[in-house]
PDB file of C-alpha atoms in Angstrom:
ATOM      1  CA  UNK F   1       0.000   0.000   0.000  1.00 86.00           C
ATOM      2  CA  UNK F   2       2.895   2.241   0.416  1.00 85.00           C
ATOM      3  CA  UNK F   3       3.976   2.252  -2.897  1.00 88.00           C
ATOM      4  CA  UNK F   4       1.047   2.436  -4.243  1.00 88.00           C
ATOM      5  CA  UNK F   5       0.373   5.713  -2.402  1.00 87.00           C
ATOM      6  CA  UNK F   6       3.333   7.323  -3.213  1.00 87.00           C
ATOM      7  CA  UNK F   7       2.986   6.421  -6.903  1.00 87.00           C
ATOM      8  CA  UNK F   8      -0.509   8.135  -7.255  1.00 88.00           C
ATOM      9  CA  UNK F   9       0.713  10.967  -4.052  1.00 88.00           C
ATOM     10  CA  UNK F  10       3.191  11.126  -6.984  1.00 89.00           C
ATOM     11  CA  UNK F  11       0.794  11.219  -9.987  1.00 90.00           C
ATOM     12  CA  UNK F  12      -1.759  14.226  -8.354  1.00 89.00           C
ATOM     13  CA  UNK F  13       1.296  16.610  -9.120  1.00 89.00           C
ATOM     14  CA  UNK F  14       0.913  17.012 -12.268  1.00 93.00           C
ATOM     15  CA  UNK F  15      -3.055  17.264 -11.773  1.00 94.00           C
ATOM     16  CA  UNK F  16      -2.573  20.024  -9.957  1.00 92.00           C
ATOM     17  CA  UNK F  17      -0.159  21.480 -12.917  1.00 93.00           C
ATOM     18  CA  UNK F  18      -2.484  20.934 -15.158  1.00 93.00           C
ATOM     19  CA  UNK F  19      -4.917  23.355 -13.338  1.00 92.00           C
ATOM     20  CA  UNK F  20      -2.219  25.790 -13.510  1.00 93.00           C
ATOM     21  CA  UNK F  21      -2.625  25.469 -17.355  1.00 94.00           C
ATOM     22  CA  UNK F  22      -6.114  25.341 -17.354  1.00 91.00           C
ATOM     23  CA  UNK F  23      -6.386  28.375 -14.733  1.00 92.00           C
ATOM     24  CA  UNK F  24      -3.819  30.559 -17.072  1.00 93.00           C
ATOM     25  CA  UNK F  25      -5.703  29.363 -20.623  1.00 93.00           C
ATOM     26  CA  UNK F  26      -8.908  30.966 -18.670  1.00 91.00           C
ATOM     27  CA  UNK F  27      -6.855  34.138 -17.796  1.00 93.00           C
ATOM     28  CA  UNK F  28      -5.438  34.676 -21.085  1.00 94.00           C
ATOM     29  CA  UNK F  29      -8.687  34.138 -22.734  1.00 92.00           C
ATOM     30  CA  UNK F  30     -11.110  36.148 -20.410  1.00 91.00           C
ATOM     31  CA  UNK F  31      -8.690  39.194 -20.006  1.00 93.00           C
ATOM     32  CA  UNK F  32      -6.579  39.084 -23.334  1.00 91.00           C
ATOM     33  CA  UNK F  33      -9.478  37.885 -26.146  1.00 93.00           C
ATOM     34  CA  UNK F  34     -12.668  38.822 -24.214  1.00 90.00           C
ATOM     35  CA  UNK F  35     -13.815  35.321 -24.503  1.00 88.00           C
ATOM     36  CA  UNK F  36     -13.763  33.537 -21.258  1.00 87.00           C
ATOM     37  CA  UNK F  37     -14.215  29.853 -21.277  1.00 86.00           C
ATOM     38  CA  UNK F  38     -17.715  27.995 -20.053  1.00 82.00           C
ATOM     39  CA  UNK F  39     -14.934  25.222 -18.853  1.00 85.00           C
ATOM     40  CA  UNK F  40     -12.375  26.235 -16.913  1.00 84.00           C
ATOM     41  CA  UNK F  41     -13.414  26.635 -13.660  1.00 84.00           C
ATOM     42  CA  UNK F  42     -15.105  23.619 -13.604  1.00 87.00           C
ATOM     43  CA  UNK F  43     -11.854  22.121 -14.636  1.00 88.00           C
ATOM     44  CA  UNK F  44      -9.936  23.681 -12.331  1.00 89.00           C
ATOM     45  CA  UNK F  45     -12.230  22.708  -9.450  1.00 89.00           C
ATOM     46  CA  UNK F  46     -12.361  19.027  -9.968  1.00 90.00           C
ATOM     47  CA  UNK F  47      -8.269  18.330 -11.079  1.00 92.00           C
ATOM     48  CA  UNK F  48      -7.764  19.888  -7.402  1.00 92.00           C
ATOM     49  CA  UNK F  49     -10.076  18.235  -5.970  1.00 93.00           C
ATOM     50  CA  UNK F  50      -9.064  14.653  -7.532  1.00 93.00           C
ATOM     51  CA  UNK F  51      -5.821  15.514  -6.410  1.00 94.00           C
ATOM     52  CA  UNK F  52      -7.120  16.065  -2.930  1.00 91.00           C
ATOM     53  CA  UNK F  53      -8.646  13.153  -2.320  1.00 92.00           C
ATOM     54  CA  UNK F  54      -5.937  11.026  -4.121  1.00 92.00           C
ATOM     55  CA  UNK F  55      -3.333  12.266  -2.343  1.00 91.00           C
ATOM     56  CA  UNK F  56      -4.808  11.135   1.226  1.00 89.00           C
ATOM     57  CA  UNK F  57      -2.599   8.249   1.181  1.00 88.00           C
ATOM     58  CA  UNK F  58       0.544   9.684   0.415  1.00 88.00           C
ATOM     59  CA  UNK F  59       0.272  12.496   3.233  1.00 86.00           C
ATOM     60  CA  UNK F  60      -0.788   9.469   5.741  1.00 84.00           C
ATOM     61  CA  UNK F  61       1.902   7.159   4.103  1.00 85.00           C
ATOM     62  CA  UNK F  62       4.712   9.972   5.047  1.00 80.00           C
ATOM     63  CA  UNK F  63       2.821  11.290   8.398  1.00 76.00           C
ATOM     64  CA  UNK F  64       2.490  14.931   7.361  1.00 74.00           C
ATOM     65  CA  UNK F  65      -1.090  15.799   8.540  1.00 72.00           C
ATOM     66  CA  UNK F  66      -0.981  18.943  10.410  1.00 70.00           C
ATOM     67  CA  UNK F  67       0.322  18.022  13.871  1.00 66.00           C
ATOM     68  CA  UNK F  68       0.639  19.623  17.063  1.00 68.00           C
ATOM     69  CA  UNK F  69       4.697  19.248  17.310  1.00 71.00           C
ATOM     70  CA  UNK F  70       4.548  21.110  20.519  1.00 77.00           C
ATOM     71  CA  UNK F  71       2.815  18.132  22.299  1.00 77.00           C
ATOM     72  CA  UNK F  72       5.241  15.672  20.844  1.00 75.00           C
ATOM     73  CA  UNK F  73       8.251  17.338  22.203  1.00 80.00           C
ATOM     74  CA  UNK F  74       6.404  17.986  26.131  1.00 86.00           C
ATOM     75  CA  UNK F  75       5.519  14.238  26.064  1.00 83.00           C
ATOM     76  CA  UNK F  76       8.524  12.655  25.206  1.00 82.00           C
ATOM     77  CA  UNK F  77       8.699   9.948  21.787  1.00 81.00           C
ATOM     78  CA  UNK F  78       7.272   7.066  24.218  1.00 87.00           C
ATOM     79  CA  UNK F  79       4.214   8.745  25.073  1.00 87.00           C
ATOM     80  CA  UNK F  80       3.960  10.307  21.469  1.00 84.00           C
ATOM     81  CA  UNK F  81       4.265   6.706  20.145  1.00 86.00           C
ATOM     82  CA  UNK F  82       0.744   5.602  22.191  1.00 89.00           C
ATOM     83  CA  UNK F  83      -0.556   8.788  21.033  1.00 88.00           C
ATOM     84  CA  UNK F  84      -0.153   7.963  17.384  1.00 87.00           C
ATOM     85  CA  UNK F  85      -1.948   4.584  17.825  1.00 91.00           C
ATOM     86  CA  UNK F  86      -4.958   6.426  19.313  1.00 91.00           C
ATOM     87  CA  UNK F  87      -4.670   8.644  16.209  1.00 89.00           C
ATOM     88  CA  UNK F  88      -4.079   6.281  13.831  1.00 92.00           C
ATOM     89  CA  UNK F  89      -7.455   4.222  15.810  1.00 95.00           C
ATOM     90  CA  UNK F  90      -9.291   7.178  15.493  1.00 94.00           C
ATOM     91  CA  UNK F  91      -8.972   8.234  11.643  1.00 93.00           C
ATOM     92  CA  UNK F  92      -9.984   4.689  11.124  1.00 96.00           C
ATOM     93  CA  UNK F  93     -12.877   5.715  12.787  1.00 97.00           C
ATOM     94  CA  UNK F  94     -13.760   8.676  11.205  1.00 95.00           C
ATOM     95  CA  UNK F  95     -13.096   7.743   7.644  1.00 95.00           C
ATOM     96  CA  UNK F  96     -14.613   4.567   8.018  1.00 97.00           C
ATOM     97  CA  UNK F  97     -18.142   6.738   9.208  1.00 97.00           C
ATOM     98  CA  UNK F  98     -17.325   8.466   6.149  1.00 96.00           C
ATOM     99  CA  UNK F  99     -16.219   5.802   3.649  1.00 96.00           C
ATOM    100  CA  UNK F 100     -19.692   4.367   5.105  1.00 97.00           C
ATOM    101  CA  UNK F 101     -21.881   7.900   4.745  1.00 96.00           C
ATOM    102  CA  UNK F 102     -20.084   8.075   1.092  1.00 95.00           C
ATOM    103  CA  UNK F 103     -20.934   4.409  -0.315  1.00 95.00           C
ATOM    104  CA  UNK F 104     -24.494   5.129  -1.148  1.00 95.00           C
ATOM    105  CA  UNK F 105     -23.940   8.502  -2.923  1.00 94.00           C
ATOM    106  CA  UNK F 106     -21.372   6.881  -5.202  1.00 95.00           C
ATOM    107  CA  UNK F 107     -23.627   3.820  -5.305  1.00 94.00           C
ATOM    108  CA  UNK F 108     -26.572   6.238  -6.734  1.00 94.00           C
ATOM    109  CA  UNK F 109     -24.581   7.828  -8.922  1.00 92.00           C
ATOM    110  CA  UNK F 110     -23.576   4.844 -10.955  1.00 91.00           C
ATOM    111  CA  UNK F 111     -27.182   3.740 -11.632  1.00 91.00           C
ATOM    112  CA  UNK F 112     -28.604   7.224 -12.815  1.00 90.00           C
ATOM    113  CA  UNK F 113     -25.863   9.763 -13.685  1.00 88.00           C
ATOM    114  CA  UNK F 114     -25.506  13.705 -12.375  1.00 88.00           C
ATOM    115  CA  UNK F 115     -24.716  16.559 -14.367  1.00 87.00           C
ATOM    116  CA  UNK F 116     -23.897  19.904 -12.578  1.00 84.00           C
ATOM    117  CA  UNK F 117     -26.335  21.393 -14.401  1.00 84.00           C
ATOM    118  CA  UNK F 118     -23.143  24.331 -15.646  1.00 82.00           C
ATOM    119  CA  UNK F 119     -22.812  25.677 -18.970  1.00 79.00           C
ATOM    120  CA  UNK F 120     -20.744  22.414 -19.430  1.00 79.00           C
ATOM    121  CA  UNK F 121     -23.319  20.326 -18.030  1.00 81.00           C
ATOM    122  CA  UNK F 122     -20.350  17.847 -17.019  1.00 85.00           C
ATOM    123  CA  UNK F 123     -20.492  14.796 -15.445  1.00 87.00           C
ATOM    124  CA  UNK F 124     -18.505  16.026 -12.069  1.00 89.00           C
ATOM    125  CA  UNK F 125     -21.131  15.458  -9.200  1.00 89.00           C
ATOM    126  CA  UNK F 126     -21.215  11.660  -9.858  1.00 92.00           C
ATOM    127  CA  UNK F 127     -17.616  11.538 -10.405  1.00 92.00           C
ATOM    128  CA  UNK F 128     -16.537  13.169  -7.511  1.00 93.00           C
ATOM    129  CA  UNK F 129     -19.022  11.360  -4.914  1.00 94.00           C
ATOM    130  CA  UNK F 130     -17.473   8.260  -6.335  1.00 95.00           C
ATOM    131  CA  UNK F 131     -13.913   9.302  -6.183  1.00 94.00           C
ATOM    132  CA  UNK F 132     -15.076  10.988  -2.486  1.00 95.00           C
ATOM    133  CA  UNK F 133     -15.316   6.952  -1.893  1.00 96.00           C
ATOM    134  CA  UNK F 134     -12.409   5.434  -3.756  1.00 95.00           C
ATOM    135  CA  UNK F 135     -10.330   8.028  -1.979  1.00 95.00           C
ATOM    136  CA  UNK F 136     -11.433   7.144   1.747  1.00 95.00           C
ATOM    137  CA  UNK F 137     -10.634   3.274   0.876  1.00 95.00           C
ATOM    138  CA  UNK F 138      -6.982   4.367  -0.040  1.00 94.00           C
ATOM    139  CA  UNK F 139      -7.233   6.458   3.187  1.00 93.00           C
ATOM    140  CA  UNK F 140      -7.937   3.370   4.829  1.00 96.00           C
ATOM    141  CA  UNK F 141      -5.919   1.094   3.509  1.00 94.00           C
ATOM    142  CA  UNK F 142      -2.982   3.367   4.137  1.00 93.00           C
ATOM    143  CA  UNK F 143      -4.151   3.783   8.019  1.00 95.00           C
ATOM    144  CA  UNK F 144      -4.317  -0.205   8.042  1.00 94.00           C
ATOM    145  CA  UNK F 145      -0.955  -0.147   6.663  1.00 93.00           C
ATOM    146  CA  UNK F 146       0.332   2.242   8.958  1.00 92.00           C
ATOM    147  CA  UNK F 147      -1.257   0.483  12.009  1.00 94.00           C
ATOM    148  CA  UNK F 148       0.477  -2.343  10.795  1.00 93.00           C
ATOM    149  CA  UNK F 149       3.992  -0.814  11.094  1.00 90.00           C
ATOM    150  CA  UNK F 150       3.374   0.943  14.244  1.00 90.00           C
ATOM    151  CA  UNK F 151       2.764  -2.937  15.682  1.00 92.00           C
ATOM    152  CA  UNK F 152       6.067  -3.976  14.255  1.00 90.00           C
ATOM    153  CA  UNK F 153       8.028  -0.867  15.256  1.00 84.00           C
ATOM    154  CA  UNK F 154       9.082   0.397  11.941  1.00 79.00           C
ATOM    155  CA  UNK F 155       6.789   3.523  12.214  1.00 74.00           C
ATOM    156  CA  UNK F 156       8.207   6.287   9.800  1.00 68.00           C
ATOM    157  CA  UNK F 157       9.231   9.738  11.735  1.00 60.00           C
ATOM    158  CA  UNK F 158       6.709  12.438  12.451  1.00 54.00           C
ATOM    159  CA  UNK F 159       6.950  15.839  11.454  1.00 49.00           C
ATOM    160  CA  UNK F 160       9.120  16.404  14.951  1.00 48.00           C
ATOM    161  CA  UNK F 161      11.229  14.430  14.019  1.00 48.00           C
ATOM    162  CA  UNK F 162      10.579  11.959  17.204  1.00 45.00           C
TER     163      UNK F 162
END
């Protein structure tokens, strides 16, 4: 699961270039020619969030959530280490509610299709309520991976370093 985390953590990059692009095309056009695009923003809005959800795995595969460093270092790395089981316990939790609360959207969406009702009239509501649920399964996988390690000690470093 590792790998494959980093390889798609890897693989939203250019996503996220590619919204650059799209973001500057829509600039150019709207600003230099007068002609904005009915696309763009759309675009723009569901490469990022693709890349968002993707990327879940790689940020939990590496342990770069947003962290509270400050406790680490008062608690000392044996105390921090039972902390990040409770943590790790505890997203498994959460995103297993949501992977849960998300599975019947995505479910919905695969027997009668959304548009988003846009001047493109694309297909990104159904999309992105199934990729909302693809996304917490990597998220879990990558916590059960990560639980995983912690039990055999070989728990990469936080963000402190501990």
């Amino acid at each position: 699961m590792d790998r494959f985390s980093v390889f798609v953590g890897h693989g939203c990059s250019i996503l996220f270039f590619a919204c650059i692009i799209a973001s500057a095309l829509e600039v150019v056009m709207r600003y230099g020619f007068d002609s904005p695009t009915s696309w763009s923003t759309e675009l723009s809005m569901t490469l990022c969030a693709t890349a968002w959800v993707l990327a879940v795995g790689y940020v939990t595969e590496r342990n770069r959530h947003i962290s509270i460093t400050m406790l680490e270092i008062i608690v000392g790395a044996k105390v921090w280490h039972i902390f990040r089981l409770v943590q790790l316990s505890a997203a498994v939790v959460a995103v297993g509610l949501l992977a849960l609360a998300t599975s019947g959207p995505a479910m919905k969406v695969l027997a009668r299709t959304e548009y988003s009702g846009t001047a493109m009239n694309s297909l990104q509501p159904s999309y992105l309520k199934v990729l909302l649920f693809v996304g917490c399964l990597f998220y879990l996988f990558q916590l059960a991976a990560n639980i995983i390690r912690w039990f055999q000690g070989t728990e990469k470093e936080t963000a402190g370093g501990h």
